[in-house]
PDB file of C-alpha atoms and ligand atoms in Angstrom:
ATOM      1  CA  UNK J   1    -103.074   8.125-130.461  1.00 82.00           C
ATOM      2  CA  UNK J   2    -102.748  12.010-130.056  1.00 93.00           C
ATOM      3  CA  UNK J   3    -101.959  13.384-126.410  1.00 97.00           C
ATOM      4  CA  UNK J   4    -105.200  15.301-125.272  1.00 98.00           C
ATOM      5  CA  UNK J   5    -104.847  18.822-124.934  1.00 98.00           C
ATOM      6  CA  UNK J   6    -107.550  19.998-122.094  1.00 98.00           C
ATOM      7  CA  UNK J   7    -109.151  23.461-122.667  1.00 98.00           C
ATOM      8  CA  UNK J   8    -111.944  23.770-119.576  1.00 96.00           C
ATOM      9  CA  UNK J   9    -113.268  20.551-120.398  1.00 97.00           C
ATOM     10  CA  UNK J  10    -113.104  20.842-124.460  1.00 98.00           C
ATOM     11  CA  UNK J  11    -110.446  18.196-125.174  1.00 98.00           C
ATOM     12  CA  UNK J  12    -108.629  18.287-128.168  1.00 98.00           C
ATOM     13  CA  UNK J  13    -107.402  14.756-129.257  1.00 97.00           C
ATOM     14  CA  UNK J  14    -110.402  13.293-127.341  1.00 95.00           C
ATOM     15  CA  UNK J  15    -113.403  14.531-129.176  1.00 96.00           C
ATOM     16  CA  UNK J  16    -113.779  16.701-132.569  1.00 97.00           C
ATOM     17  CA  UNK J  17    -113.514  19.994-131.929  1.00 98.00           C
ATOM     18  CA  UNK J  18    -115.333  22.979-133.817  1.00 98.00           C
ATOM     19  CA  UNK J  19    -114.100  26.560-132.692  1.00 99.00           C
ATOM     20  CA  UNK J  20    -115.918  29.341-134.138  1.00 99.00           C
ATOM     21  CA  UNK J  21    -116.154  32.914-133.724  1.00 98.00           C
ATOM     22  CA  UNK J  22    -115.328  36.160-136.355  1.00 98.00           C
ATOM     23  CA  UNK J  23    -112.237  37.122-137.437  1.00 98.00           C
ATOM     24  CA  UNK J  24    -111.774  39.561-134.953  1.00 97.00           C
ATOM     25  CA  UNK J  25    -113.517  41.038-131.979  1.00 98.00           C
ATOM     26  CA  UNK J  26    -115.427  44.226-133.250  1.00 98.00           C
ATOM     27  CA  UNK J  27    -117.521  45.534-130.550  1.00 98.00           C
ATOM     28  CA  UNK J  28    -118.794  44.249-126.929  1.00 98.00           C
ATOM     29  CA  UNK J  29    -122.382  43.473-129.169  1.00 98.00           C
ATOM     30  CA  UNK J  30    -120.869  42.377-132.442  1.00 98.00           C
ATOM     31  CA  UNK J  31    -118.515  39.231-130.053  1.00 98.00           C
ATOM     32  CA  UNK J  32    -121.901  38.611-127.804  1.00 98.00           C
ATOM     33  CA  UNK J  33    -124.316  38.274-131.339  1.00 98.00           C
ATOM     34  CA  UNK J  34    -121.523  36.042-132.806  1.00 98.00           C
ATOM     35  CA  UNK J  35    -120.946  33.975-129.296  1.00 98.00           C
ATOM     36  CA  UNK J  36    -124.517  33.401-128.587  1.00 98.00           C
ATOM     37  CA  UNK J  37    -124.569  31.840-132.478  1.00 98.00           C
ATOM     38  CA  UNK J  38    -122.076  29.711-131.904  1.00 98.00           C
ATOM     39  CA  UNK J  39    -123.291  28.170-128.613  1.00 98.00           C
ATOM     40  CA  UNK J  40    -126.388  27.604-130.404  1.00 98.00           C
ATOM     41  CA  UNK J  41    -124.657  26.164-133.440  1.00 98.00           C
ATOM     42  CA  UNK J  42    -123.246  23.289-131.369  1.00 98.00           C
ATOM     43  CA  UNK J  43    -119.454  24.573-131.852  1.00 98.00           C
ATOM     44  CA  UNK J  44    -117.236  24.234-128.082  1.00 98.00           C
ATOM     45  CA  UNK J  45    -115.029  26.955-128.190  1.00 99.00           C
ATOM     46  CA  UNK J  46    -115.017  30.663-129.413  1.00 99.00           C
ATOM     47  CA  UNK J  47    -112.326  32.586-131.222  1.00 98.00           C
ATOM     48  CA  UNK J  48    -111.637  36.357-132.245  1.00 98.00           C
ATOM     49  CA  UNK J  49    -108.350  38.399-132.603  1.00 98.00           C
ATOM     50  CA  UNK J  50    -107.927  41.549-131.092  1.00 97.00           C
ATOM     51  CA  UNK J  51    -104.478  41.700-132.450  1.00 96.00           C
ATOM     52  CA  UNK J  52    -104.691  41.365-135.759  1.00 90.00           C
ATOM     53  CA  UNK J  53    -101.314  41.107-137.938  1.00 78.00           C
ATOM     54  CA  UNK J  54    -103.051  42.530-140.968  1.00 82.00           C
ATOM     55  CA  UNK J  55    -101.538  42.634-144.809  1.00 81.00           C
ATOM     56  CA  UNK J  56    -101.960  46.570-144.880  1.00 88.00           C
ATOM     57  CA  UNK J  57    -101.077  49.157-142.410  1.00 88.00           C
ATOM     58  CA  UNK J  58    -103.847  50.814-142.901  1.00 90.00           C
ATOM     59  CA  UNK J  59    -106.537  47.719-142.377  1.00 91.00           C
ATOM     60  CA  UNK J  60    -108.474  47.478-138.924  1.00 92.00           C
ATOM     61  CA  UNK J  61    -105.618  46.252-136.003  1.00 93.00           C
ATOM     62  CA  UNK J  62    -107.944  45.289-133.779  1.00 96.00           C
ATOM     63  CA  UNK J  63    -109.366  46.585-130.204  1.00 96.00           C
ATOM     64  CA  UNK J  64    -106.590  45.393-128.253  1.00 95.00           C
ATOM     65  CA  UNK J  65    -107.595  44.891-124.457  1.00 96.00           C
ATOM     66  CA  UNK J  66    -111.194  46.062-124.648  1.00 97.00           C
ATOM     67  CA  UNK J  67    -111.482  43.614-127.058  1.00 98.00           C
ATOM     68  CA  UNK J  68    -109.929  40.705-124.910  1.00 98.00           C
ATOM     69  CA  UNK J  69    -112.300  41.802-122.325  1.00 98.00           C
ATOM     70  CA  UNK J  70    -115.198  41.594-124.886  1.00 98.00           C
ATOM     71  CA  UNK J  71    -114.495  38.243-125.558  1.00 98.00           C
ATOM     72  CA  UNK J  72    -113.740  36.757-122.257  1.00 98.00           C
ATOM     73  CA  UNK J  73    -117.441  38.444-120.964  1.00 98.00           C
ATOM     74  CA  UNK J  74    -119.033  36.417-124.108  1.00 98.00           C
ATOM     75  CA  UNK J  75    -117.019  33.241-123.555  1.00 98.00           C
ATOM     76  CA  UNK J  76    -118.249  32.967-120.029  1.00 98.00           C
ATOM     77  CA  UNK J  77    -121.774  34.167-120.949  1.00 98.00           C
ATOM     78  CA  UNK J  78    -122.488  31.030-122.879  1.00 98.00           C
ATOM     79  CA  UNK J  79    -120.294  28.909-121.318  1.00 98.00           C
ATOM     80  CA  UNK J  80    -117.692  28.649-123.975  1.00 98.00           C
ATOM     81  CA  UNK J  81    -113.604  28.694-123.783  1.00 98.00           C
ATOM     82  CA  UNK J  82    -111.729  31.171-125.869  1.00 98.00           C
ATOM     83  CA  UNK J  83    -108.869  31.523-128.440  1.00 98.00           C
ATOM     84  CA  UNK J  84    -107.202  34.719-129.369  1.00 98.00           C
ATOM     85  CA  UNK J  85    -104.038  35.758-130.705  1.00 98.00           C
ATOM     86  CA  UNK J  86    -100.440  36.913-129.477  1.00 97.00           C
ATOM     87  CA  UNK J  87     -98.668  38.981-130.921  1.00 94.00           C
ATOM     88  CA  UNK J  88     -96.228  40.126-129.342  1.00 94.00           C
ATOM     89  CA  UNK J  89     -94.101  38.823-126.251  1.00 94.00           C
ATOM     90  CA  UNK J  90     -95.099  42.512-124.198  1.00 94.00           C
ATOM     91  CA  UNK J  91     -98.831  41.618-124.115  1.00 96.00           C
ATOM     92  CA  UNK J  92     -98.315  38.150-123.017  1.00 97.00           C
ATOM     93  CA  UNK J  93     -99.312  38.205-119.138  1.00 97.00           C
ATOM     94  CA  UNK J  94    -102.358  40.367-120.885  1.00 97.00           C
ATOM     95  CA  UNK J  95    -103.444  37.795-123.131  1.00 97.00           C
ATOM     96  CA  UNK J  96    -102.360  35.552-120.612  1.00 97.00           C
ATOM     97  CA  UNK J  97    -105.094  36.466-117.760  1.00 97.00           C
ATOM     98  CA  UNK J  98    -107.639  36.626-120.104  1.00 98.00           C
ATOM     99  CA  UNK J  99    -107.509  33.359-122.291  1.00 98.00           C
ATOM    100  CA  UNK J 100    -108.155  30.253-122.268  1.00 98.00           C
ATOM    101  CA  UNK J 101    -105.538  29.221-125.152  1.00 98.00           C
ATOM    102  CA  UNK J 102    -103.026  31.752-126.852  1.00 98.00           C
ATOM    103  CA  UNK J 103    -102.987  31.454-130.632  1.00 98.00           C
ATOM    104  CA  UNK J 104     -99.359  31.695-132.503  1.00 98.00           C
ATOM    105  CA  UNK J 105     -99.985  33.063-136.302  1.00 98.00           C
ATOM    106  CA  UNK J 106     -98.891  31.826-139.337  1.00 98.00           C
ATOM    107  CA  UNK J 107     -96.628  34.691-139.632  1.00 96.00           C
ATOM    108  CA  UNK J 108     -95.121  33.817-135.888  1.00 97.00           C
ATOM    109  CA  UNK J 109     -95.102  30.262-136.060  1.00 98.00           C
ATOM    110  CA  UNK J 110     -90.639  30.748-135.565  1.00 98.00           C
ATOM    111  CA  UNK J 111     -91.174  33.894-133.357  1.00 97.00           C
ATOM    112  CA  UNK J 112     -88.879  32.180-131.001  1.00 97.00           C
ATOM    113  CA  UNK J 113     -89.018  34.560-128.612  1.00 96.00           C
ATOM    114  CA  UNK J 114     -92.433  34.689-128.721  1.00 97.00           C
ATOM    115  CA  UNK J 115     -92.326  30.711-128.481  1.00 98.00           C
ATOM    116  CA  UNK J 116     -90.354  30.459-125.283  1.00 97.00           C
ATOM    117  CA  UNK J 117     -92.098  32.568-123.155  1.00 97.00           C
ATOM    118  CA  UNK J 118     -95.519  30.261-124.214  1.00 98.00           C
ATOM    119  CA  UNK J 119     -93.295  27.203-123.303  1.00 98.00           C
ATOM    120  CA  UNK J 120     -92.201  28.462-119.767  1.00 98.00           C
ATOM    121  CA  UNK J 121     -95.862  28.569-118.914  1.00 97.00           C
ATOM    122  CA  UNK J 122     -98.591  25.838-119.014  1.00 95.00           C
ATOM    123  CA  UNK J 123    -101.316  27.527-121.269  1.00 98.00           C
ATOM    124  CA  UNK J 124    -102.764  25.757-124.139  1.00 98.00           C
ATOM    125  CA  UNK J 125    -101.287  27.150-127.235  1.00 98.00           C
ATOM    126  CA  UNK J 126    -102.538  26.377-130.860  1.00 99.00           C
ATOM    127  CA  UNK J 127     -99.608  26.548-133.335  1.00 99.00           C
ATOM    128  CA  UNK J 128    -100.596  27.537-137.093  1.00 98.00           C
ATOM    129  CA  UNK J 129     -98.559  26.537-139.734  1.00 98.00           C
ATOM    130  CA  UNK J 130     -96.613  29.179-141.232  1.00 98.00           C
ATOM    131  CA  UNK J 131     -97.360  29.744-144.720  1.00 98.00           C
ATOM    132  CA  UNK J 132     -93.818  28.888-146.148  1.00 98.00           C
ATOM    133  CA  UNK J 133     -93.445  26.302-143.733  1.00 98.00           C
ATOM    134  CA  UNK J 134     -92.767  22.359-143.953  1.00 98.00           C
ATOM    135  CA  UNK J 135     -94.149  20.475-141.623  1.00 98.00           C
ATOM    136  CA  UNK J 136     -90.792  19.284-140.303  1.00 98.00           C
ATOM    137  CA  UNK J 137     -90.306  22.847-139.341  1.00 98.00           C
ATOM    138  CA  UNK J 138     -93.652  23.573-137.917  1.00 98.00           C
ATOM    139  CA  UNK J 139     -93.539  20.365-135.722  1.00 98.00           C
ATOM    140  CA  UNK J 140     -89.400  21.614-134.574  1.00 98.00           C
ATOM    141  CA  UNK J 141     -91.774  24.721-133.465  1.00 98.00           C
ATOM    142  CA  UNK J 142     -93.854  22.831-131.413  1.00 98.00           C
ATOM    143  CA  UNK J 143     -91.019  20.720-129.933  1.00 98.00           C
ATOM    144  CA  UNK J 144     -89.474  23.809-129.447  1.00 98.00           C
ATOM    145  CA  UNK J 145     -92.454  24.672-127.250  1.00 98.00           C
ATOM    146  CA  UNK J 146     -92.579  21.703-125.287  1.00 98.00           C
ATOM    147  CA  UNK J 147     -88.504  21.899-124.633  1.00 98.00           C
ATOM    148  CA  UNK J 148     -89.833  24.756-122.038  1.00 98.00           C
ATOM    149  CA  UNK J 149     -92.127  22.977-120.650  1.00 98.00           C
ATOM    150  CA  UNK J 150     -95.332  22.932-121.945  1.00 98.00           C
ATOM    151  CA  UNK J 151     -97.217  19.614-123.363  1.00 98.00           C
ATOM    152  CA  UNK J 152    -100.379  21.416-123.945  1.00 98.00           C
ATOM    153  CA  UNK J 153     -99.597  22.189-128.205  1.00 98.00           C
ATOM    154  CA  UNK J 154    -102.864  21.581-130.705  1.00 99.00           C
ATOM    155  CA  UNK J 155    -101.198  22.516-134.307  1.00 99.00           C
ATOM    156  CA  UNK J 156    -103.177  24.497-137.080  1.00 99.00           C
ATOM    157  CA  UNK J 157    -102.843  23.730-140.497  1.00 99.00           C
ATOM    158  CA  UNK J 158    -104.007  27.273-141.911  1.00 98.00           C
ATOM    159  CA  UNK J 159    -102.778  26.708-145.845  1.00 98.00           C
ATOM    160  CA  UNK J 160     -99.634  27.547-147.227  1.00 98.00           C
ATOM    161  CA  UNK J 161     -98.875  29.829-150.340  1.00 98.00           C
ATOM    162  CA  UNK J 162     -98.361  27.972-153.769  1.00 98.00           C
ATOM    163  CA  UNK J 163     -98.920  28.953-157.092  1.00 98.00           C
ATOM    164  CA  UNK J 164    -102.498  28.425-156.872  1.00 98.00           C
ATOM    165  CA  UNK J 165    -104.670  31.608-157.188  1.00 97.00           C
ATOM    166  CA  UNK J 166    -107.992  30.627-156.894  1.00 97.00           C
ATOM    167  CA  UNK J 167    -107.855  30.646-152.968  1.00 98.00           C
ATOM    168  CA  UNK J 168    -106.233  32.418-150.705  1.00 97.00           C
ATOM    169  CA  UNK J 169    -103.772  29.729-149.711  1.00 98.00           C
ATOM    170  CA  UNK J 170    -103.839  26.015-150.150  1.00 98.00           C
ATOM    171  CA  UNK J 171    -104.947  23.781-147.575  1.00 98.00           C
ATOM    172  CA  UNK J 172    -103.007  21.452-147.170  1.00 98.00           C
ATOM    173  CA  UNK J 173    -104.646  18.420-146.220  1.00 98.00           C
ATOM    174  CA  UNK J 174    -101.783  15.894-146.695  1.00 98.00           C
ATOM    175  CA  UNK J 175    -100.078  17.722-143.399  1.00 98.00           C
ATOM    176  CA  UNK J 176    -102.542  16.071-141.427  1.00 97.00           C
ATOM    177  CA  UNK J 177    -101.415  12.514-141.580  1.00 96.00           C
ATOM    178  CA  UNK J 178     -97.959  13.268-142.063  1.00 97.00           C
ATOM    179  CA  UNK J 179     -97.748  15.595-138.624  1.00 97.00           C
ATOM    180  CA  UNK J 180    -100.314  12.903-137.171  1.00 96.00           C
ATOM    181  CA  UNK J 181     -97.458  10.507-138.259  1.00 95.00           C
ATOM    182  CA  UNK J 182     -94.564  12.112-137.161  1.00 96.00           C
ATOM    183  CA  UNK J 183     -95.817  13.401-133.838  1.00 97.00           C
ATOM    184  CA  UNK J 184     -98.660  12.646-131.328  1.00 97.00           C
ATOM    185  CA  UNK J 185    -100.017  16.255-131.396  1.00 98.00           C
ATOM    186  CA  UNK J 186    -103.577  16.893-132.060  1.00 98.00           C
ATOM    187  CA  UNK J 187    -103.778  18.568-135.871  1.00 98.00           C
ATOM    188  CA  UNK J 188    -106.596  21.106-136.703  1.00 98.00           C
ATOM    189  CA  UNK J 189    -107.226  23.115-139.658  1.00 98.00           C
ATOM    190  CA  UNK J 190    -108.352  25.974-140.275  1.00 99.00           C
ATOM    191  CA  UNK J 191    -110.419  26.258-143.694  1.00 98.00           C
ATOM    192  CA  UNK J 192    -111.313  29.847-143.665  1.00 98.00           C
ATOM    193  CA  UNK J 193    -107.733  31.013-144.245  1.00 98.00           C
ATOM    194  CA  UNK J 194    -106.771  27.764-145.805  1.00 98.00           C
ATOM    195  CA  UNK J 195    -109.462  28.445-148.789  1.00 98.00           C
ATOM    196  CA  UNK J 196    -110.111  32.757-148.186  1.00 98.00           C
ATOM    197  CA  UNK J 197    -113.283  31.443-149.801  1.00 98.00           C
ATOM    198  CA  UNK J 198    -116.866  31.157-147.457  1.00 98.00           C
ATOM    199  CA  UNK J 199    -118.349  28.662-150.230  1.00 98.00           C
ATOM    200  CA  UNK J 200    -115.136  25.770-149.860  1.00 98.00           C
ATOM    201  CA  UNK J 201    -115.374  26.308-146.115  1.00 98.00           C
ATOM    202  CA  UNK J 202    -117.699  23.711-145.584  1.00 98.00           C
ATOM    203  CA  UNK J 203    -116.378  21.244-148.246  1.00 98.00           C
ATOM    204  CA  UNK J 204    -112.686  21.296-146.693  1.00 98.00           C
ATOM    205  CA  UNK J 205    -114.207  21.232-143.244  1.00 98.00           C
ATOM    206  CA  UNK J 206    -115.636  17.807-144.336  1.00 98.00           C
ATOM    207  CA  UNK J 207    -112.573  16.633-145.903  1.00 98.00           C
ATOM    208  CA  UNK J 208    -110.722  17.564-142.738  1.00 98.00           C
ATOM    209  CA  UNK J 209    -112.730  15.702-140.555  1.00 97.00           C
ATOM    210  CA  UNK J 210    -112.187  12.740-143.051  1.00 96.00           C
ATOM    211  CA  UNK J 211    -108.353  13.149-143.331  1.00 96.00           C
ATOM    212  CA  UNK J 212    -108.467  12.293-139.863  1.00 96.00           C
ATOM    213  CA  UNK J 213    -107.915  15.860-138.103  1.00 97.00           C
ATOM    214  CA  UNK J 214    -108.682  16.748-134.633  1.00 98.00           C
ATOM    215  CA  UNK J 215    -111.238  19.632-134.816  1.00 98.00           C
ATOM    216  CA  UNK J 216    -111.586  22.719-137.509  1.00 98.00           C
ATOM    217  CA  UNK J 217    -111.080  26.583-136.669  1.00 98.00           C
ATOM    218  CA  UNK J 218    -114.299  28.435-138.402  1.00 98.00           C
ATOM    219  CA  UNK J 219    -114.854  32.326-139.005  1.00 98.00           C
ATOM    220  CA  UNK J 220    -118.137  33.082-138.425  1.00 98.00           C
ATOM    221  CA  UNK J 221    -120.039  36.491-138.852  1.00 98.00           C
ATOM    222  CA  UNK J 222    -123.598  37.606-138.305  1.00 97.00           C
ATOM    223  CA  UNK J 223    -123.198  40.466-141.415  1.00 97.00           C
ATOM    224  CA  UNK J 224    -120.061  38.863-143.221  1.00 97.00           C
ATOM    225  CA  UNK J 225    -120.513  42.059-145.998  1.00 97.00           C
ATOM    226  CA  UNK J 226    -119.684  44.536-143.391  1.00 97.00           C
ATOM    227  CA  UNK J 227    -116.591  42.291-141.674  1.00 97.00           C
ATOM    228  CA  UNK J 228    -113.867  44.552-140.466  1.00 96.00           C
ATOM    229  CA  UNK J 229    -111.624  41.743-141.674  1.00 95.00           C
ATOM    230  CA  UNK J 230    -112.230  38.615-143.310  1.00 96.00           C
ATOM    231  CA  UNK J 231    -115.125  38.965-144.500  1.00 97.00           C
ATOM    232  CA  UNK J 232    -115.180  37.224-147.590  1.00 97.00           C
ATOM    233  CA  UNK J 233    -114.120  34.023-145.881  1.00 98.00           C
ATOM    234  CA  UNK J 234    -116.778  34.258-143.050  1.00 98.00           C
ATOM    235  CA  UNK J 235    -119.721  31.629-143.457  1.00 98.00           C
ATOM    236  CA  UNK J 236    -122.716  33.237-142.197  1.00 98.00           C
ATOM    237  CA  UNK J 237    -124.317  32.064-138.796  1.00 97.00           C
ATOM    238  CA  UNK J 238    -126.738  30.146-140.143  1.00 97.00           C
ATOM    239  CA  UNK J 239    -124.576  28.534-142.015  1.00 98.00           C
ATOM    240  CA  UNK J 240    -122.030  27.372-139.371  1.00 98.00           C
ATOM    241  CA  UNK J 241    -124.996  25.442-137.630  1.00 98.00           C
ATOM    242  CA  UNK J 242    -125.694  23.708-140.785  1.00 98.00           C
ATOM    243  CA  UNK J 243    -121.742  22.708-140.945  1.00 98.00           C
ATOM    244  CA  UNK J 244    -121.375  21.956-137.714  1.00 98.00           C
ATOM    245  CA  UNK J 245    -124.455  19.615-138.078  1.00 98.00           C
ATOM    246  CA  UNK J 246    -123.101  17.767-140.831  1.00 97.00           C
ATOM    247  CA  UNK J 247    -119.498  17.258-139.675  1.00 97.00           C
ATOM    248  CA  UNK J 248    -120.852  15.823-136.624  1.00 96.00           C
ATOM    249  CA  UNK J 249    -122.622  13.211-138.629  1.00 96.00           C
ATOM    250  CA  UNK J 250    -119.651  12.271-140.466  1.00 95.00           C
ATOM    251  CA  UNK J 251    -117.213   9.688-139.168  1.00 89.00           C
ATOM    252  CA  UNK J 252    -113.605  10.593-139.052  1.00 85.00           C
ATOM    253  CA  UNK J 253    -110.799   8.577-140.128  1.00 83.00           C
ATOM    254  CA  UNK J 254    -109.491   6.493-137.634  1.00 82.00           C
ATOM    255  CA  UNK J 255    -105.338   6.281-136.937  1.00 79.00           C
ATOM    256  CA  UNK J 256    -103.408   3.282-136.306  1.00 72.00           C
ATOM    257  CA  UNK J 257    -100.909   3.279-133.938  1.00 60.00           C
ATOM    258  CA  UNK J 258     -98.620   5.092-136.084  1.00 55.00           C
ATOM    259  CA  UNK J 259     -98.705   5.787-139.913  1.00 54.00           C
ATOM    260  CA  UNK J 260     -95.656   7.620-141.280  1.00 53.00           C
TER     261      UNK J 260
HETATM  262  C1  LIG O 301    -106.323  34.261-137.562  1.00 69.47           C
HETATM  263  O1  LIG O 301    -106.657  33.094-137.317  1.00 69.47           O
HETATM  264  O2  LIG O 301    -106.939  35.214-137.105  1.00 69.47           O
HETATM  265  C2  LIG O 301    -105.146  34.538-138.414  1.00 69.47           C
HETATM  266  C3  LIG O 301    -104.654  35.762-138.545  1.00 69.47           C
HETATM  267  O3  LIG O 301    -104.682  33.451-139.033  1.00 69.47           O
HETATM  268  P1  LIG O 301    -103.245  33.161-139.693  1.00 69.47           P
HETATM  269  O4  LIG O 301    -102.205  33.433-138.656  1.00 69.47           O
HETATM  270  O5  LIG O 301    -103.359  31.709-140.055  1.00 69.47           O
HETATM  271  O6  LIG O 301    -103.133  34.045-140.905  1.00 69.47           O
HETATM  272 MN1  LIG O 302    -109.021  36.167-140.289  1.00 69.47          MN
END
């Protein structure tokens, strides 16, 4: 049995959980379009990054606190909790005030610093997997977490580099049971970094619901060809109400008590 993990009534390890939202906040209009799409679409909680931790300098960094703003107005518009991520321990009584949950990157996922300030407070964090990480070390993350303090930990399985090309990372869906096994943590996954690709977003969303995973992370954009980031991984949102549709009507693998 995972613990549950309460975001404003969305609980994680008690129901499966579809966040959606674009890969990061671009305007007050863009966030309300994309919000008001996935309220309709079914999904319970929005995400968007303001920070971004982006590849190239010279790629968009995100709006910062207008942006956080932006997303907190469209979250309590239609009545949905929010995600976003931190960055760096300076903006975290910022990010703090305005979120329901505080995303830790892949790239962060042993910012300790970063990590202990999360743990001396209560907020709901969702820890991705870094991309070079085991799972042994990603879980030591989240126990590192919880050594503060805080129970409230939902862990991301984003992909993790290999020598495969033909996606951006590979998702690896083995890390479900195995974390699930090793831990009581709710696991989600996140297929639009895990595959880079919008047409194996919905197939891996499936197969995570399957595996036995607690919810899936979606990007979502109303004009994915103009994305400031992301784009090519963003299902359209049309297409997220079709997904979210057809991983409701699939039944998800059931635990036993423990399985590793
Ligand atoms: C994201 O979810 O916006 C993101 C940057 O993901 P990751 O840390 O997994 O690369
Ligand atoms: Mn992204």
């Amino acid at each position: 049995m995972s613990r549950l993990v309460d975001i404003s009534g969305v609980v994680f390890g008690g129901e499966f959980v579809v966040i959606a939202g674009p890969c990061s906040v671009e305007s007050e209009e863009q966030i309300d379009e994309i919000a008001k799409a996935v309220k309709l679409s079914g999904a319970q909680m929005l995400r968007g990054g303001v920070f971004k931790p982006r590849t190239s300098p010279y790629s968009f960094q995100g709006l910062g606190e207008p942006g956080l703003r932006f997303l907190r107005n469209a979250g309590n518009k239609y009545g949905l909790p929010i995600v976003t991520e931190l960055l760096d321990p300076r903006d975290f009584e910022l990010v703090a005030r305005f979120t329901d949950m505080v995303q830790i990157g892949s790239r962060n996922m042993q910012n300790h610093p970063l990590l202990e300030q999360i743990g001396r407070s209560k907020i709901p964090i969702l820890l991705k997997r870094g991309m070079n990480s085991t799972v042994e070390e990603w879980l030591n993350s989240a126990r590192f977490v919880e050594s503060f303090g805080n129970e409230n930990i939902v862990l991301c399985e984003r992909g993790i580099r290999t020598f495969e090309t033909s996606t951006r990372n590979t998702l690896d869906l083995s890390s479900i049971p195995v974390a699930k096994g090793l831990s009581d943590y709710p696991v989600i996954t996140d297929p639009s970094h895990g595959t880079g690709v919008a047409g194996l977003v919905a197939p891996l969303s499936i197969a995570s619901k399957a595996v036995g995973a607690d919810g899936i992370m979606i990007e979502v954009h109303s004009n994915p060809e103009n994305a400031l980031s992301d784009g090519a991984q963003a299902l359209k949102t049309e297409e997220l109400g079709r997904l979210v549709v057809q991983v409701n009507n699939l039944s998800a693998y059931q635990y036993p008590a423990r399985c590793s």
